[in-house]
PDB file of C-alpha atoms in Angstrom:
ATOM      1  CA  GLN A   1      11.507 -25.006 -15.027  1.00 76.00           C
ATOM      2  CA  VAL A   2      10.302 -21.683 -13.634  1.00 80.00           C
ATOM      3  CA  GLN A   3      12.386 -18.588 -14.159  1.00 88.00           C
ATOM      4  CA  LEU A   4      12.041 -15.118 -12.675  1.00 92.00           C
ATOM      5  CA  VAL A   5      13.260 -12.056 -14.547  1.00 93.00           C
ATOM      6  CA  GLU A   6      13.320  -8.598 -12.937  1.00 94.00           C
ATOM      7  CA  SER A   7      13.244  -5.323 -14.795  1.00 95.00           C
ATOM      8  CA  GLY A   8      12.646  -1.649 -14.115  1.00 97.00           C
ATOM      9  CA  GLY A   9      15.692  -0.700 -12.110  1.00 96.00           C
ATOM     10  CA  GLY A  10      17.713   2.410 -12.804  1.00 97.00           C
ATOM     11  CA  LEU A  11      19.009   5.711 -11.534  1.00 98.00           C
ATOM     12  CA  VAL A  12      16.609   8.176  -9.936  1.00 98.00           C
ATOM     13  CA  GLN A  13      16.908  11.297  -7.809  1.00 98.00           C
ATOM     14  CA  ALA A  14      15.785  11.331  -4.208  1.00 98.00           C
ATOM     15  CA  GLY A  15      12.033  11.709  -4.014  1.00 98.00           C
ATOM     16  CA  GLY A  16      11.521  10.002  -7.344  1.00 98.00           C
ATOM     17  CA  SER A  17       9.747   6.762  -8.235  1.00 98.00           C
ATOM     18  CA  LEU A  18      10.458   3.492  -9.973  1.00 98.00           C
ATOM     19  CA  ARG A  19       8.386   0.414 -10.676  1.00 98.00           C
ATOM     20  CA  LEU A  20      10.080  -2.936 -10.671  1.00 98.00           C
ATOM     21  CA  SER A  21       8.605  -5.935 -12.471  1.00 97.00           C
ATOM     22  CA  CYS A  22       9.239  -9.620 -11.952  1.00 94.00           C
ATOM     23  CA  ALA A  23       8.045 -11.859 -14.761  1.00 92.00           C
ATOM     24  CA  ALA A  24       7.723 -15.576 -14.147  1.00 87.00           C
ATOM     25  CA  SER A  25       7.872 -18.120 -16.911  1.00 84.00           C
ATOM     26  CA  GLY A  26       7.762 -21.869 -17.072  1.00 77.00           C
ATOM     27  CA  ARG A  27       4.623 -22.987 -15.262  1.00 69.00           C
ATOM     28  CA  THR A  28       1.550 -21.828 -13.356  1.00 61.00           C
ATOM     29  CA  PHE A  29       2.341 -18.723 -11.394  1.00 58.00           C
ATOM     30  CA  SER A  30      -0.706 -18.601  -9.196  1.00 55.00           C
ATOM     31  CA  TYR A  31       0.535 -21.089  -6.634  1.00 58.00           C
ATOM     32  CA  PHE A  32       3.502 -19.017  -5.572  1.00 72.00           C
ATOM     33  CA  TYR A  33       3.979 -16.397  -2.931  1.00 88.00           C
ATOM     34  CA  MET A  34       6.048 -13.531  -4.250  1.00 90.00           C
ATOM     35  CA  GLY A  35       8.585 -11.538  -2.321  1.00 93.00           C
ATOM     36  CA  TRP A  36      11.049  -8.735  -2.914  1.00 97.00           C
ATOM     37  CA  PHE A  37      14.403  -8.432  -1.205  1.00 98.00           C
ATOM     38  CA  ARG A  38      17.309  -6.037  -1.598  1.00 98.00           C
ATOM     39  CA  GLN A  39      21.001  -6.004  -0.892  1.00 98.00           C
ATOM     40  CA  ALA A  40      23.139  -2.910  -0.629  1.00 96.00           C
ATOM     41  CA  PRO A  41      26.936  -3.057  -0.992  1.00 91.00           C
ATOM     42  CA  GLY A  42      28.531  -4.367   2.171  1.00 93.00           C
ATOM     43  CA  LYS A  43      25.185  -5.133   3.794  1.00 95.00           C
ATOM     44  CA  GLU A  44      23.132  -8.254   4.346  1.00 95.00           C
ATOM     45  CA  GLN A  45      20.154  -9.097   2.201  1.00 96.00           C
ATOM     46  CA  GLU A  46      17.038  -7.366   3.488  1.00 97.00           C
ATOM     47  CA  PHE A  47      13.371  -8.288   3.179  1.00 97.00           C
ATOM     48  CA  VAL A  48      11.311  -5.581   1.464  1.00 98.00           C
ATOM     49  CA  ALA A  49       7.781  -6.870   0.859  1.00 97.00           C
ATOM     50  CA  HIS A  50       5.739  -9.922  -0.033  1.00 94.00           C
ATOM     51  CA  ILE A  51       2.306 -10.830  -1.321  1.00 92.00           C
ATOM     52  CA  ASN A  52       0.191 -13.983  -1.206  1.00 87.00           C
ATOM     53  CA  TRP A  53      -1.156 -15.825  -4.235  1.00 73.00           C
ATOM     54  CA  LEU A  54      -4.579 -14.235  -4.119  1.00 71.00           C
ATOM     55  CA  GLY A  55      -2.992 -10.805  -4.089  1.00 64.00           C
ATOM     56  CA  GLY A  56      -4.912  -9.858  -1.000  1.00 72.00           C
ATOM     57  CA  GLY A  57      -2.319 -10.260   1.696  1.00 88.00           C
ATOM     58  CA  THR A  58       0.749  -8.079   1.760  1.00 93.00           C
ATOM     59  CA  TYR A  59       3.454  -7.319   4.259  1.00 95.00           C
ATOM     60  CA  TYR A  60       6.176  -4.676   4.224  1.00 97.00           C
ATOM     61  CA  ALA A  61       9.386  -3.950   6.007  1.00 97.00           C
ATOM     62  CA  ASP A  62       9.063  -0.917   8.255  1.00 97.00           C
ATOM     63  CA  SER A  63      11.711   0.887   6.212  1.00 97.00           C
ATOM     64  CA  VAL A  64       9.511   0.940   3.099  1.00 98.00           C
ATOM     65  CA  LYS A  65       5.996   0.951   4.563  1.00 98.00           C
ATOM     66  CA  GLY A  66       3.934   3.786   3.125  1.00 97.00           C
ATOM     67  CA  ARG A  67       6.352   4.315   0.226  1.00 98.00           C
ATOM     68  CA  PHE A  68       6.446   0.951  -1.580  1.00 98.00           C
ATOM     69  CA  THR A  69       3.516  -1.078  -2.884  1.00 97.00           C
ATOM     70  CA  ILE A  70       3.679  -4.715  -3.958  1.00 95.00           C
ATOM     71  CA  SER A  71       1.146  -6.180  -6.343  1.00 93.00           C
ATOM     72  CA  ARG A  72       0.788  -9.071  -8.746  1.00 88.00           C
ATOM     73  CA  ASP A  73      -1.029  -9.893 -11.943  1.00 87.00           C
ATOM     74  CA  ASN A  74      -1.526 -13.642 -12.077  1.00 82.00           C
ATOM     75  CA  ALA A  75      -2.809 -13.478 -15.657  1.00 84.00           C
ATOM     76  CA  LYS A  76       0.510 -11.964 -16.683  1.00 88.00           C
ATOM     77  CA  SER A  77       2.564 -14.032 -14.233  1.00 85.00           C
ATOM     78  CA  THR A  78       4.148 -10.815 -13.034  1.00 89.00           C
ATOM     79  CA  SER A  79       4.800  -9.191  -9.689  1.00 91.00           C
ATOM     80  CA  TYR A  80       5.348  -5.457  -9.303  1.00 95.00           C
ATOM     81  CA  LEU A  81       7.047  -3.276  -6.733  1.00 98.00           C
ATOM     82  CA  GLN A  82       6.025   0.379  -6.985  1.00 98.00           C
ATOM     83  CA  MET A  83       8.586   2.482  -5.162  1.00 98.00           C
ATOM     84  CA  ASN A  84       7.767   6.106  -4.360  1.00 98.00           C
ATOM     85  CA  ASN A  85       9.674   8.793  -2.495  1.00 98.00           C
ATOM     86  CA  LEU A  86      12.910   6.908  -3.024  1.00 98.00           C
ATOM     87  CA  GLN A  87      15.834   7.828  -0.805  1.00 97.00           C
ATOM     88  CA  PRO A  88      19.582   7.167  -1.099  1.00 97.00           C
ATOM     89  CA  ALA A  89      19.211   4.503   1.593  1.00 96.00           C
ATOM     90  CA  ASP A  90      17.060   2.547  -0.879  1.00 98.00           C
ATOM     91  CA  THR A  91      20.027   2.074  -3.198  1.00 98.00           C
ATOM     92  CA  ALA A  92      20.559  -1.660  -3.645  1.00 98.00           C
ATOM     93  CA  VAL A  93      20.196  -4.598  -5.961  1.00 98.00           C
ATOM     94  CA  TYR A  94      16.570  -5.693  -5.778  1.00 98.00           C
ATOM     95  CA  TYR A  95      15.623  -9.339  -6.159  1.00 97.00           C
ATOM     96  CA  CYS A  96      12.256 -10.982  -6.557  1.00 96.00           C
ATOM     97  CA  ALA A  97      11.627 -14.429  -5.174  1.00 94.00           C
ATOM     98  CA  ALA A  98       8.884 -17.038  -5.368  1.00 90.00           C
ATOM     99  CA  GLY A  99       7.939 -19.758  -2.963  1.00 89.00           C
ATOM    100  CA  THR A 100       5.191 -21.742  -1.317  1.00 87.00           C
ATOM    101  CA  VAL A 101       5.433 -20.141   2.126  1.00 85.00           C
ATOM    102  CA  PHE A 102       4.307 -16.658   3.120  1.00 86.00           C
ATOM    103  CA  THR A 103       7.511 -15.589   4.805  1.00 90.00           C
ATOM    104  CA  THR A 104      10.058 -12.820   5.247  1.00 94.00           C
ATOM    105  CA  VAL A 105      12.930 -15.313   5.416  1.00 94.00           C
ATOM    106  CA  ALA A 106      14.947 -15.410   2.231  1.00 95.00           C
ATOM    107  CA  ASP A 107      16.064 -19.015   2.668  1.00 94.00           C
ATOM    108  CA  GLU A 108      12.438 -20.169   2.561  1.00 93.00           C
ATOM    109  CA  TYR A 109      11.919 -18.946  -0.992  1.00 92.00           C
ATOM    110  CA  ASP A 110      12.471 -21.473  -3.772  1.00 89.00           C
ATOM    111  CA  LEU A 111      13.178 -19.328  -6.817  1.00 90.00           C
ATOM    112  CA  TRP A 112      15.123 -16.114  -7.348  1.00 94.00           C
ATOM    113  CA  GLY A 113      15.566 -13.639 -10.137  1.00 95.00           C
ATOM    114  CA  GLN A 114      18.898 -12.239 -11.237  1.00 95.00           C
ATOM    115  CA  GLY A 115      18.398  -8.869  -9.574  1.00 96.00           C
ATOM    116  CA  THR A 116      18.043  -5.324 -10.825  1.00 97.00           C
ATOM    117  CA  GLN A 117      20.052  -2.315  -9.657  1.00 98.00           C
ATOM    118  CA  VAL A 118      18.290   0.649  -8.115  1.00 98.00           C
ATOM    119  CA  THR A 119      20.412   3.730  -7.473  1.00 98.00           C
ATOM    120  CA  VAL A 120      19.013   6.809  -5.761  1.00 98.00           C
ATOM    121  CA  SER A 121      21.072   9.986  -5.895  1.00 97.00           C
ATOM    122  CA  SER A 122      20.831  12.739  -3.300  1.00 94.00           C
TER     123      SER A 122
END
């Protein structure tokens, strides 16, 4: 059984940076597509970024393009989300997800982590 565990969330001032990690355990990681989503209080879940299994194809939501970078280390079975120039609007619980389809649709991902809180103060 594959499990995803996020880490790296926290409290940061506007303009600061955080790096989120998503560690997968249980079986071969390389066959998955990895995505990051977020959900702010009172709002719907929002796609943030995703990356394909070779690590060469990435896609970002317009709201984070140029500020966030997604990457993965298949040898470590870990995906990363580097977040720079964070703004209060980025405050949310961030979730990583794994699946077999390169998609921005949350329902098409097969596995989810427990989430990690990111809070950006103004």
